[in-house]
Amino acid sequence: MRNGRLRRHLLALGLGLLGLSAPSLQAQEGVTWRQVAPENLVFIGMREGEIVLELNPTFAPEAVARFRQKVREGFFRGMSFYRVIEGFVAQAGPGDDIPLDEDDLLPAEFELSRGEDLPWVTVQRNDLFAPETGFIDGFAAARDDRQVWLTHCPGAVAVARGNEPDSGARDFYIVIGQAPRYLDRNLTVFARVIDGMETVQRIQRGPTENNGIIDNDMARSRISRMRLAEQLDPEERRDFYVMDTNSRGFSNMMEERRNRDHEFFVNKPPKVLDVCQVPVATRVERAGELLRREN
């Protein structure tokens, strides 16, 4: 019993050190919150629970417009996550079940020209995959001297495609494991999970030897319904706020994570901060009352 209590104590300590515990964010001075625009909210209902996405029309206007259209039409209702690779991605959509028309194809939206109007906050320079990483309104991103792009951190949502850059259409995937950053600038990241990653992690995995494809249709996790905020019943509507990555409180949190001075560390880690390991908290409210907060 004593060993069990010790393990729980060490786990709680470890989570606190990682900056994942709610009190560490609550205690930060200068924390502000950005309300997610209702038109950028998508709600995915599943037997496993609910997943809430924030769309990013700035980086992927074509993909977002198509996704909104398909959600509004009820296109994804009943579709499944048919390719799910542990530690990689969960891919959903019609797959090969519904033939593609040429009009279905989306242009590649892999990156934007770098501009001073984007609200950038730096996380790290000389990242393994980019000269610089940072956040743009809560979305993990990277940039060089000319271009800026969204990164494949856990929870990122992107358009699945074939070998041709403009072959993406209706299928999408959610990053569920180690950040596959080698995919950055090669696929269109158009959204991110802001609530319900625990639901994402409950999605049925596929066999590794079959590239994650679940041949048995009945064994797949399925989308019960997918709706925009405007399609929710009044009693279901909620306000979602994400930690403002441009705020002083967020910068302070990053600095604490970069300088790990807690007495727990026998050997102090180097001052390295991976953009995919910086939590952006979410607040969920209804009529001004806090319902939940996810870190």
PDB file of C-alpha atoms in Angstrom:
ATOM      1  CA  MET A   1       0.000   0.000   0.000  1.00  0.00           C
ATOM      2  CA  ARG A   2       2.814   2.361   0.889  1.00  0.00           C
ATOM      3  CA  ASN A   3       4.493   1.719  -2.470  1.00  0.00           C
ATOM      4  CA  GLY A   4       1.189   2.435  -4.211  1.00  0.00           C
ATOM      5  CA  ARG A   5       0.864   5.782  -2.422  1.00  0.00           C
ATOM      6  CA  LEU A   6       4.476   6.590  -3.290  1.00  0.00           C
ATOM      7  CA  ARG A   7       3.899   5.836  -6.961  1.00  0.00           C
ATOM      8  CA  ARG A   8       0.812   8.051  -7.001  1.00  0.00           C
ATOM      9  CA  HIS A   9       2.763  10.816  -5.282  1.00  0.00           C
ATOM     10  CA  LEU A  10       5.557  10.587  -7.838  1.00  0.00           C
ATOM     11  CA  LEU A  11       3.051  10.577 -10.697  1.00  0.00           C
ATOM     12  CA  ALA A  12       1.328  13.700  -9.366  1.00  0.00           C
ATOM     13  CA  LEU A  13       4.705  15.355  -8.871  1.00  0.00           C
ATOM     14  CA  GLY A  14       5.738  14.434 -12.381  1.00  0.00           C
ATOM     15  CA  LEU A  15       2.569  15.876 -13.891  1.00  0.00           C
ATOM     16  CA  GLY A  16       3.026  19.080 -11.953  1.00  0.00           C
ATOM     17  CA  LEU A  17       6.619  19.356 -13.159  1.00  0.00           C
ATOM     18  CA  LEU A  18       5.502  18.877 -16.713  1.00  0.00           C
ATOM     19  CA  GLY A  19       3.169  21.831 -16.333  1.00  0.00           C
ATOM     20  CA  LEU A  20       0.085  19.736 -17.003  1.00  0.00           C
ATOM     21  CA  SER A  21      -1.712  20.289 -13.728  1.00  0.00           C
ATOM     22  CA  ALA A  22      -4.510  22.835 -13.550  1.00  0.00           C
ATOM     23  CA  PRO A  23      -3.188  24.704 -10.473  1.00  0.00           C
ATOM     24  CA  SER A  24       0.039  25.619 -12.275  1.00  0.00           C
ATOM     25  CA  LEU A  25      -1.956  27.457 -14.942  1.00  0.00           C
ATOM     26  CA  GLN A  26      -4.354  29.028 -12.488  1.00  0.00           C
ATOM     27  CA  ALA A  27      -1.452  30.452 -10.551  1.00  0.00           C
ATOM     28  CA  GLN A  28       0.133  32.081 -13.591  1.00  0.00           C
ATOM     29  CA  GLU A  29      -0.025  35.858 -13.594  1.00  0.00           C
ATOM     30  CA  GLY A  30      -1.038  37.598 -16.781  1.00  0.00           C
ATOM     31  CA  VAL A  31      -3.007  34.692 -18.239  1.00  0.00           C
ATOM     32  CA  THR A  32      -5.722  35.800 -20.645  1.00  0.00           C
ATOM     33  CA  TRP A  33      -8.163  33.741 -22.695  1.00  0.00           C
ATOM     34  CA  ARG A  34      -9.279  33.976 -26.318  1.00  0.00           C
ATOM     35  CA  GLN A  35     -12.824  32.968 -27.189  1.00  0.00           C
ATOM     36  CA  VAL A  36     -12.997  30.573 -30.114  1.00  0.00           C
ATOM     37  CA  ALA A  37     -15.230  31.980 -32.854  1.00  0.00           C
ATOM     38  CA  PRO A  38     -18.402  29.842 -32.999  1.00  0.00           C
ATOM     39  CA  GLU A  39     -18.073  29.480 -36.772  1.00  0.00           C
ATOM     40  CA  ASN A  40     -14.758  27.699 -36.185  1.00  0.00           C
ATOM     41  CA  LEU A  41     -16.166  25.111 -33.764  1.00  0.00           C
ATOM     42  CA  VAL A  42     -16.959  21.558 -34.876  1.00  0.00           C
ATOM     43  CA  PHE A  43     -18.450  18.932 -32.551  1.00  0.00           C
ATOM     44  CA  ILE A  44     -17.832  15.254 -33.268  1.00  0.00           C
ATOM     45  CA  GLY A  45     -20.129  12.910 -31.359  1.00  0.00           C
ATOM     46  CA  MET A  46     -19.069   9.284 -30.945  1.00  0.00           C
ATOM     47  CA  ARG A  47     -19.894   6.356 -28.715  1.00  0.00           C
ATOM     48  CA  GLU A  48     -16.495   6.975 -27.111  1.00  0.00           C
ATOM     49  CA  GLY A  49     -17.377  10.577 -26.243  1.00  0.00           C
ATOM     50  CA  GLU A  50     -17.189  14.036 -27.808  1.00  0.00           C
ATOM     51  CA  ILE A  51     -14.355  15.703 -29.718  1.00  0.00           C
ATOM     52  CA  VAL A  52     -14.328  19.473 -30.285  1.00  0.00           C
ATOM     53  CA  LEU A  53     -12.271  20.979 -33.114  1.00  0.00           C
ATOM     54  CA  GLU A  54     -11.170  24.539 -33.765  1.00  0.00           C
ATOM     55  CA  LEU A  55     -10.914  25.220 -37.503  1.00  0.00           C
ATOM     56  CA  ASN A  56      -8.185  27.454 -38.951  1.00  0.00           C
ATOM     57  CA  PRO A  57      -9.440  29.294 -42.057  1.00  0.00           C
ATOM     58  CA  THR A  58      -6.362  31.534 -42.077  1.00  0.00           C
ATOM     59  CA  PHE A  59      -4.032  28.685 -43.027  1.00  0.00           C
ATOM     60  CA  ALA A  60      -6.463  26.461 -44.919  1.00  0.00           C
ATOM     61  CA  PRO A  61      -9.417  28.473 -46.272  1.00  0.00           C
ATOM     62  CA  GLU A  62     -10.328  25.937 -48.977  1.00  0.00           C
ATOM     63  CA  ALA A  63     -10.133  22.915 -46.673  1.00  0.00           C
ATOM     64  CA  VAL A  64     -12.086  24.676 -43.922  1.00  0.00           C
ATOM     65  CA  ALA A  65     -14.820  25.841 -46.304  1.00  0.00           C
ATOM     66  CA  ARG A  66     -15.219  22.310 -47.683  1.00  0.00           C
ATOM     67  CA  PHE A  67     -15.188  20.759 -44.225  1.00  0.00           C
ATOM     68  CA  ARG A  68     -17.856  23.181 -42.986  1.00  0.00           C
ATOM     69  CA  GLN A  69     -19.977  22.377 -46.027  1.00  0.00           C
ATOM     70  CA  LYS A  70     -19.677  18.626 -45.500  1.00  0.00           C
ATOM     71  CA  VAL A  71     -20.437  18.912 -41.783  1.00  0.00           C
ATOM     72  CA  ARG A  72     -23.481  21.102 -42.470  1.00  0.00           C
ATOM     73  CA  GLU A  73     -24.754  18.515 -44.982  1.00  0.00           C
ATOM     74  CA  GLY A  74     -24.312  15.659 -42.488  1.00  0.00           C
ATOM     75  CA  PHE A  75     -21.796  14.004 -44.800  1.00  0.00           C
ATOM     76  CA  PHE A  76     -19.716  12.397 -42.035  1.00  0.00           C
ATOM     77  CA  ARG A  77     -22.639  10.949 -40.084  1.00  0.00           C
ATOM     78  CA  GLY A  78     -22.098   7.224 -39.628  1.00  0.00           C
ATOM     79  CA  MET A  79     -18.606   7.217 -41.127  1.00  0.00           C
ATOM     80  CA  SER A  80     -15.769   5.504 -39.337  1.00  0.00           C
ATOM     81  CA  PHE A  81     -12.140   5.830 -38.365  1.00  0.00           C
ATOM     82  CA  TYR A  82     -10.973   3.115 -40.728  1.00  0.00           C
ATOM     83  CA  ARG A  83      -7.188   3.526 -40.428  1.00  0.00           C
ATOM     84  CA  VAL A  84      -5.850   4.018 -36.927  1.00  0.00           C
ATOM     85  CA  ILE A  85      -2.168   3.505 -36.155  1.00  0.00           C
ATOM     86  CA  GLU A  86      -1.122   3.461 -32.510  1.00  0.00           C
ATOM     87  CA  GLY A  87       1.187   6.382 -31.749  1.00  0.00           C
ATOM     88  CA  PHE A  88       0.547   7.978 -35.145  1.00  0.00           C
ATOM     89  CA  VAL A  89      -2.839   9.015 -36.595  1.00  0.00           C
ATOM     90  CA  ALA A  90      -6.554   8.169 -36.639  1.00  0.00           C
ATOM     91  CA  GLN A  91      -7.969   8.572 -40.151  1.00  0.00           C
ATOM     92  CA  ALA A  92     -11.684   8.889 -40.940  1.00  0.00           C
ATOM     93  CA  GLY A  93     -13.988   9.520 -43.866  1.00  0.00           C
ATOM     94  CA  PRO A  94     -15.487   7.598 -46.746  1.00  0.00           C
ATOM     95  CA  GLY A  95     -12.193   6.121 -47.917  1.00  0.00           C
ATOM     96  CA  ASP A  96     -12.799   4.286 -51.188  1.00  0.00           C
ATOM     97  CA  ASP A  97     -16.480   3.689 -50.442  1.00  0.00           C
ATOM     98  CA  ILE A  98     -17.646   6.837 -52.272  1.00  0.00           C
ATOM     99  CA  PRO A  99     -16.015   7.563 -55.661  1.00  0.00           C
ATOM    100  CA  LEU A 100     -14.247  10.893 -56.021  1.00  0.00           C
ATOM    101  CA  ASP A 101     -15.151  13.498 -58.613  1.00  0.00           C
ATOM    102  CA  GLU A 102     -12.563  15.935 -59.888  1.00  0.00           C
ATOM    103  CA  ASP A 103     -14.494  18.728 -58.162  1.00  0.00           C
ATOM    104  CA  ASP A 104     -13.927  16.988 -54.819  1.00  0.00           C
ATOM    105  CA  LEU A 105     -10.169  17.535 -54.905  1.00  0.00           C
ATOM    106  CA  LEU A 106      -8.688  20.254 -52.723  1.00  0.00           C
ATOM    107  CA  PRO A 107      -5.633  22.381 -53.496  1.00  0.00           C
ATOM    108  CA  ALA A 108      -2.611  21.912 -51.261  1.00  0.00           C
ATOM    109  CA  GLU A 109      -2.542  24.481 -48.450  1.00  0.00           C
ATOM    110  CA  PHE A 110       0.700  23.516 -46.792  1.00  0.00           C
ATOM    111  CA  GLU A 111       2.108  26.939 -45.846  1.00  0.00           C
ATOM    112  CA  LEU A 112       1.648  30.699 -45.976  1.00  0.00           C
ATOM    113  CA  SER A 113       4.012  33.464 -46.932  1.00  0.00           C
ATOM    114  CA  ARG A 114       5.527  34.866 -43.789  1.00  0.00           C
ATOM    115  CA  GLY A 115       3.973  38.181 -42.817  1.00  0.00           C
ATOM    116  CA  GLU A 116       4.276  40.519 -39.911  1.00  0.00           C
ATOM    117  CA  ASP A 117       0.500  40.514 -39.361  1.00  0.00           C
ATOM    118  CA  LEU A 118       0.477  36.972 -37.921  1.00  0.00           C
ATOM    119  CA  PRO A 119       0.475  37.046 -34.063  1.00  0.00           C
ATOM    120  CA  TRP A 120       3.621  34.967 -33.570  1.00  0.00           C
ATOM    121  CA  VAL A 121       5.186  33.978 -30.232  1.00  0.00           C
ATOM    122  CA  THR A 122       8.478  32.065 -30.360  1.00  0.00           C
ATOM    123  CA  VAL A 123       8.948  28.738 -28.565  1.00  0.00           C
ATOM    124  CA  GLN A 124      12.342  27.610 -29.844  1.00  0.00           C
ATOM    125  CA  ARG A 125      14.902  28.456 -32.485  1.00  0.00           C
ATOM    126  CA  ASN A 126      16.886  25.852 -34.407  1.00  0.00           C
ATOM    127  CA  ASP A 127      14.191  23.226 -33.983  1.00  0.00           C
ATOM    128  CA  LEU A 128      15.039  19.849 -35.561  1.00  0.00           C
ATOM    129  CA  PHE A 129      12.467  20.408 -38.324  1.00  0.00           C
ATOM    130  CA  ALA A 130      12.451  24.190 -38.701  1.00  0.00           C
ATOM    131  CA  PRO A 131      14.556  27.271 -38.038  1.00  0.00           C
ATOM    132  CA  GLU A 132      11.948  28.456 -35.529  1.00  0.00           C
ATOM    133  CA  THR A 133       8.811  27.142 -33.828  1.00  0.00           C
ATOM    134  CA  GLY A 134       6.069  29.071 -32.087  1.00  0.00           C
ATOM    135  CA  PHE A 135       2.342  29.619 -31.694  1.00  0.00           C
ATOM    136  CA  ILE A 136      -0.162  31.519 -33.811  1.00  0.00           C
ATOM    137  CA  ASP A 137      -3.417  32.003 -31.894  1.00  0.00           C
ATOM    138  CA  GLY A 138      -3.039  28.686 -30.061  1.00  0.00           C
ATOM    139  CA  PHE A 139      -1.928  26.661 -33.096  1.00  0.00           C
ATOM    140  CA  ALA A 140       1.577  25.172 -32.969  1.00  0.00           C
ATOM    141  CA  ALA A 141       3.516  26.453 -35.956  1.00  0.00           C
ATOM    142  CA  ALA A 142       6.968  26.764 -37.512  1.00  0.00           C
ATOM    143  CA  ARG A 143       8.609  29.164 -39.927  1.00  0.00           C
ATOM    144  CA  ASP A 144      11.683  30.036 -41.924  1.00  0.00           C
ATOM    145  CA  ASP A 145      12.686  33.295 -43.611  1.00  0.00           C
ATOM    146  CA  ARG A 146       9.889  33.072 -46.187  1.00  0.00           C
ATOM    147  CA  GLN A 147       7.144  30.667 -45.101  1.00  0.00           C
ATOM    148  CA  VAL A 148       5.110  29.745 -42.018  1.00  0.00           C
ATOM    149  CA  TRP A 149       3.173  26.507 -41.488  1.00  0.00           C
ATOM    150  CA  LEU A 150       1.199  24.537 -38.889  1.00  0.00           C
ATOM    151  CA  THR A 151       2.908  21.574 -37.267  1.00  0.00           C
ATOM    152  CA  HIS A 152       1.857  17.965 -36.726  1.00  0.00           C
ATOM    153  CA  CYS A 153       1.601  18.073 -32.942  1.00  0.00           C
ATOM    154  CA  PRO A 154      -0.784  15.694 -31.119  1.00  0.00           C
ATOM    155  CA  GLY A 155      -4.346  16.831 -31.777  1.00  0.00           C
ATOM    156  CA  ALA A 156      -3.565  18.405 -35.157  1.00  0.00           C
ATOM    157  CA  VAL A 157      -6.190  17.643 -37.817  1.00  0.00           C
ATOM    158  CA  ALA A 158      -5.201  17.446 -41.477  1.00  0.00           C
ATOM    159  CA  VAL A 159      -6.529  16.458 -44.897  1.00  0.00           C
ATOM    160  CA  ALA A 160      -5.515  12.939 -45.926  1.00  0.00           C
ATOM    161  CA  ARG A 161      -4.211  12.629 -49.514  1.00  0.00           C
ATOM    162  CA  GLY A 162      -2.463  10.372 -52.000  1.00  0.00           C
ATOM    163  CA  ASN A 163       0.926  10.995 -53.585  1.00  0.00           C
ATOM    164  CA  GLU A 164      -0.174  14.065 -55.528  1.00  0.00           C
ATOM    165  CA  PRO A 165      -0.129  17.303 -53.475  1.00  0.00           C
ATOM    166  CA  ASP A 166      -3.631  18.270 -54.667  1.00  0.00           C
ATOM    167  CA  SER A 167      -5.205  14.838 -54.161  1.00  0.00           C
ATOM    168  CA  GLY A 168      -6.795  15.534 -50.758  1.00  0.00           C
ATOM    169  CA  ALA A 169     -10.579  15.593 -50.624  1.00  0.00           C
ATOM    170  CA  ARG A 170     -12.887  14.398 -47.834  1.00  0.00           C
ATOM    171  CA  ASP A 171     -10.864  12.098 -45.586  1.00  0.00           C
ATOM    172  CA  PHE A 172      -9.083  13.586 -42.578  1.00  0.00           C
ATOM    173  CA  TYR A 173      -6.854  12.404 -39.764  1.00  0.00           C
ATOM    174  CA  ILE A 174      -6.075  13.378 -36.184  1.00  0.00           C
ATOM    175  CA  VAL A 175      -2.551  13.052 -34.801  1.00  0.00           C
ATOM    176  CA  ILE A 176      -2.863  10.758 -31.780  1.00  0.00           C
ATOM    177  CA  GLY A 177       0.706   9.970 -30.737  1.00  0.00           C
ATOM    178  CA  GLN A 178       4.280  11.093 -31.149  1.00  0.00           C
ATOM    179  CA  ALA A 179       4.382  14.229 -33.269  1.00  0.00           C
ATOM    180  CA  PRO A 180       5.132  13.146 -36.881  1.00  0.00           C
ATOM    181  CA  ARG A 181       6.841  16.430 -37.691  1.00  0.00           C
ATOM    182  CA  TYR A 182       8.333  15.027 -40.898  1.00  0.00           C
ATOM    183  CA  LEU A 183       4.828  15.462 -42.349  1.00  0.00           C
ATOM    184  CA  ASP A 184       4.956  19.236 -41.815  1.00  0.00           C
ATOM    185  CA  ARG A 185       4.554  21.217 -45.080  1.00  0.00           C
ATOM    186  CA  ASN A 186       3.454  18.039 -46.841  1.00  0.00           C
ATOM    187  CA  LEU A 187      -0.213  17.931 -45.805  1.00  0.00           C
ATOM    188  CA  THR A 188      -2.878  20.535 -45.112  1.00  0.00           C
ATOM    189  CA  VAL A 189      -3.378  21.040 -41.378  1.00  0.00           C
ATOM    190  CA  PHE A 190      -6.739  22.777 -41.051  1.00  0.00           C
ATOM    191  CA  ALA A 191      -7.858  22.294 -37.422  1.00  0.00           C
ATOM    192  CA  ARG A 192      -6.862  21.085 -33.975  1.00  0.00           C
ATOM    193  CA  VAL A 193      -8.569  19.293 -31.093  1.00  0.00           C
ATOM    194  CA  ILE A 194      -9.304  21.752 -28.290  1.00  0.00           C
ATOM    195  CA  ASP A 195     -11.444  19.429 -26.170  1.00  0.00           C
ATOM    196  CA  GLY A 196     -11.842  15.657 -26.013  1.00  0.00           C
ATOM    197  CA  MET A 197      -8.364  14.237 -26.591  1.00  0.00           C
ATOM    198  CA  GLU A 198      -9.342  11.526 -24.111  1.00  0.00           C
ATOM    199  CA  THR A 199     -12.053  10.550 -26.582  1.00  0.00           C
ATOM    200  CA  VAL A 200      -9.535  10.538 -29.430  1.00  0.00           C
ATOM    201  CA  GLN A 201      -7.366   8.158 -27.426  1.00  0.00           C
ATOM    202  CA  ARG A 202     -10.327   5.763 -27.048  1.00  0.00           C
ATOM    203  CA  ILE A 203     -10.663   5.316 -30.821  1.00  0.00           C
ATOM    204  CA  GLN A 204     -10.244   1.682 -31.814  1.00  0.00           C
ATOM    205  CA  ARG A 205      -6.745   0.962 -33.122  1.00  0.00           C
ATOM    206  CA  GLY A 206      -6.004  -1.067 -36.229  1.00  0.00           C
ATOM    207  CA  PRO A 207      -3.423  -3.855 -36.648  1.00  0.00           C
ATOM    208  CA  THR A 208       0.114  -2.652 -37.263  1.00  0.00           C
ATOM    209  CA  GLU A 209       0.726  -5.377 -39.823  1.00  0.00           C
ATOM    210  CA  ASN A 210      -2.187  -4.014 -41.885  1.00  0.00           C
ATOM    211  CA  ASN A 211      -0.970  -0.390 -41.761  1.00  0.00           C
ATOM    212  CA  GLY A 212      -3.655   0.371 -39.194  1.00  0.00           C
ATOM    213  CA  ILE A 213      -6.522  -0.447 -41.556  1.00  0.00           C
ATOM    214  CA  ILE A 214      -9.483  -2.050 -39.773  1.00  0.00           C
ATOM    215  CA  ASP A 215     -11.029  -4.395 -42.340  1.00  0.00           C
ATOM    216  CA  ASN A 216     -13.903  -5.382 -40.077  1.00  0.00           C
ATOM    217  CA  ASP A 217     -16.327  -2.483 -40.466  1.00  0.00           C
ATOM    218  CA  MET A 218     -18.148  -3.434 -37.268  1.00  0.00           C
ATOM    219  CA  ALA A 219     -14.933  -3.141 -35.229  1.00  0.00           C
ATOM    220  CA  ARG A 220     -14.297   0.496 -36.134  1.00  0.00           C
ATOM    221  CA  SER A 221     -14.993   3.562 -34.022  1.00  0.00           C
ATOM    222  CA  ARG A 222     -17.761   5.470 -35.756  1.00  0.00           C
ATOM    223  CA  ILE A 223     -18.885   9.093 -35.992  1.00  0.00           C
ATOM    224  CA  SER A 224     -22.450   9.287 -34.669  1.00  0.00           C
ATOM    225  CA  ARG A 225     -22.836  12.862 -35.845  1.00  0.00           C
ATOM    226  CA  MET A 226     -20.719  15.881 -36.622  1.00  0.00           C
ATOM    227  CA  ARG A 227     -22.123  19.386 -36.219  1.00  0.00           C
ATOM    228  CA  LEU A 228     -21.158  23.012 -36.419  1.00  0.00           C
ATOM    229  CA  ALA A 229     -21.888  25.261 -33.433  1.00  0.00           C
ATOM    230  CA  GLU A 230     -24.819  26.758 -35.358  1.00  0.00           C
ATOM    231  CA  GLN A 231     -26.418  23.290 -35.588  1.00  0.00           C
ATOM    232  CA  LEU A 232     -26.425  22.622 -31.858  1.00  0.00           C
ATOM    233  CA  ASP A 233     -29.625  22.781 -29.868  1.00  0.00           C
ATOM    234  CA  PRO A 234     -29.751  25.846 -27.564  1.00  0.00           C
ATOM    235  CA  GLU A 235     -29.223  23.745 -24.429  1.00  0.00           C
ATOM    236  CA  GLU A 236     -26.094  22.181 -25.951  1.00  0.00           C
ATOM    237  CA  ARG A 237     -24.354  25.413 -26.846  1.00  0.00           C
ATOM    238  CA  ARG A 238     -21.217  26.302 -24.937  1.00  0.00           C
ATOM    239  CA  ASP A 239     -18.523  28.940 -25.158  1.00  0.00           C
ATOM    240  CA  PHE A 240     -14.963  27.721 -25.665  1.00  0.00           C
ATOM    241  CA  TYR A 241     -11.950  29.747 -24.626  1.00  0.00           C
ATOM    242  CA  VAL A 242      -8.324  28.841 -25.226  1.00  0.00           C
ATOM    243  CA  MET A 243      -5.325  30.220 -23.421  1.00  0.00           C
ATOM    244  CA  ASP A 244      -4.126  33.298 -25.292  1.00  0.00           C
ATOM    245  CA  THR A 245      -0.694  32.327 -26.586  1.00  0.00           C
ATOM    246  CA  ASN A 246       0.117  36.036 -27.021  1.00  0.00           C
ATOM    247  CA  SER A 247      -0.397  36.767 -23.323  1.00  0.00           C
ATOM    248  CA  ARG A 248       2.309  37.407 -20.756  1.00  0.00           C
ATOM    249  CA  GLY A 249       1.024  34.493 -18.697  1.00  0.00           C
ATOM    250  CA  PHE A 250       1.601  32.069 -21.556  1.00  0.00           C
ATOM    251  CA  SER A 251       5.152  33.381 -22.044  1.00  0.00           C
ATOM    252  CA  ASN A 252       5.776  32.950 -18.319  1.00  0.00           C
ATOM    253  CA  MET A 253       4.528  29.360 -18.483  1.00  0.00           C
ATOM    254  CA  MET A 254       6.841  28.585 -21.399  1.00  0.00           C
ATOM    255  CA  GLU A 255       9.770  30.085 -19.526  1.00  0.00           C
ATOM    256  CA  GLU A 256       9.063  27.884 -16.504  1.00  0.00           C
ATOM    257  CA  ARG A 257       8.970  24.818 -18.729  1.00  0.00           C
ATOM    258  CA  ARG A 258      12.221  25.856 -20.381  1.00  0.00           C
ATOM    259  CA  ASN A 259      13.985  26.401 -17.033  1.00  0.00           C
ATOM    260  CA  ARG A 260      13.178  23.365 -14.913  1.00  0.00           C
ATOM    261  CA  ASP A 261      14.534  24.429 -11.536  1.00  0.00           C
ATOM    262  CA  HIS A 262      12.404  22.154  -9.334  1.00  0.00           C
ATOM    263  CA  GLU A 263      14.315  20.269  -6.631  1.00  0.00           C
ATOM    264  CA  PHE A 264      12.983  17.020  -8.109  1.00  0.00           C
ATOM    265  CA  PHE A 265      15.602  17.134 -10.878  1.00  0.00           C
ATOM    266  CA  VAL A 266      18.873  15.505  -9.857  1.00  0.00           C
ATOM    267  CA  ASN A 267      20.295  16.427 -13.258  1.00  0.00           C
ATOM    268  CA  LYS A 268      18.856  19.633 -14.641  1.00  0.00           C
ATOM    269  CA  PRO A 269      17.465  19.181 -18.172  1.00  0.00           C
ATOM    270  CA  PRO A 270      18.807  21.426 -20.948  1.00  0.00           C
ATOM    271  CA  LYS A 271      16.836  24.558 -21.799  1.00  0.00           C
ATOM    272  CA  VAL A 272      15.036  22.955 -24.716  1.00  0.00           C
ATOM    273  CA  LEU A 273      11.321  23.389 -25.335  1.00  0.00           C
ATOM    274  CA  ASP A 274       9.464  21.343 -27.948  1.00  0.00           C
ATOM    275  CA  VAL A 275       6.489  23.198 -29.414  1.00  0.00           C
ATOM    276  CA  CYS A 276       4.497  19.958 -29.271  1.00  0.00           C
ATOM    277  CA  GLN A 277       4.988  19.694 -25.510  1.00  0.00           C
ATOM    278  CA  VAL A 278       3.564  23.076 -24.587  1.00  0.00           C
ATOM    279  CA  PRO A 279      -0.063  22.728 -23.388  1.00  0.00           C
ATOM    280  CA  VAL A 280      -2.648  25.287 -24.499  1.00  0.00           C
ATOM    281  CA  ALA A 281      -5.467  25.074 -21.971  1.00  0.00           C
ATOM    282  CA  THR A 282      -9.179  25.236 -22.868  1.00  0.00           C
ATOM    283  CA  ARG A 283     -12.045  26.641 -20.795  1.00  0.00           C
ATOM    284  CA  VAL A 284     -15.634  25.575 -21.430  1.00  0.00           C
ATOM    285  CA  GLU A 285     -18.431  27.862 -20.212  1.00  0.00           C
ATOM    286  CA  ARG A 286     -22.201  28.156 -20.498  1.00  0.00           C
ATOM    287  CA  ALA A 287     -23.871  31.491 -19.752  1.00  0.00           C
ATOM    288  CA  GLY A 288     -20.693  32.665 -18.031  1.00  0.00           C
ATOM    289  CA  GLU A 289     -20.470  29.623 -15.751  1.00  0.00           C
ATOM    290  CA  LEU A 290     -17.297  27.556 -15.945  1.00  0.00           C
ATOM    291  CA  LEU A 291     -18.174  23.982 -16.822  1.00  0.00           C
ATOM    292  CA  ARG A 292     -14.755  22.448 -17.352  1.00  0.00           C
ATOM    293  CA  ARG A 293     -11.169  23.217 -18.145  1.00  0.00           C
ATOM    294  CA  GLU A 294      -8.816  20.994 -20.117  1.00  0.00           C
ATOM    295  CA  ASN A 295      -5.037  21.409 -20.083  1.00  0.00           C
TER     296      ASN A 295
END
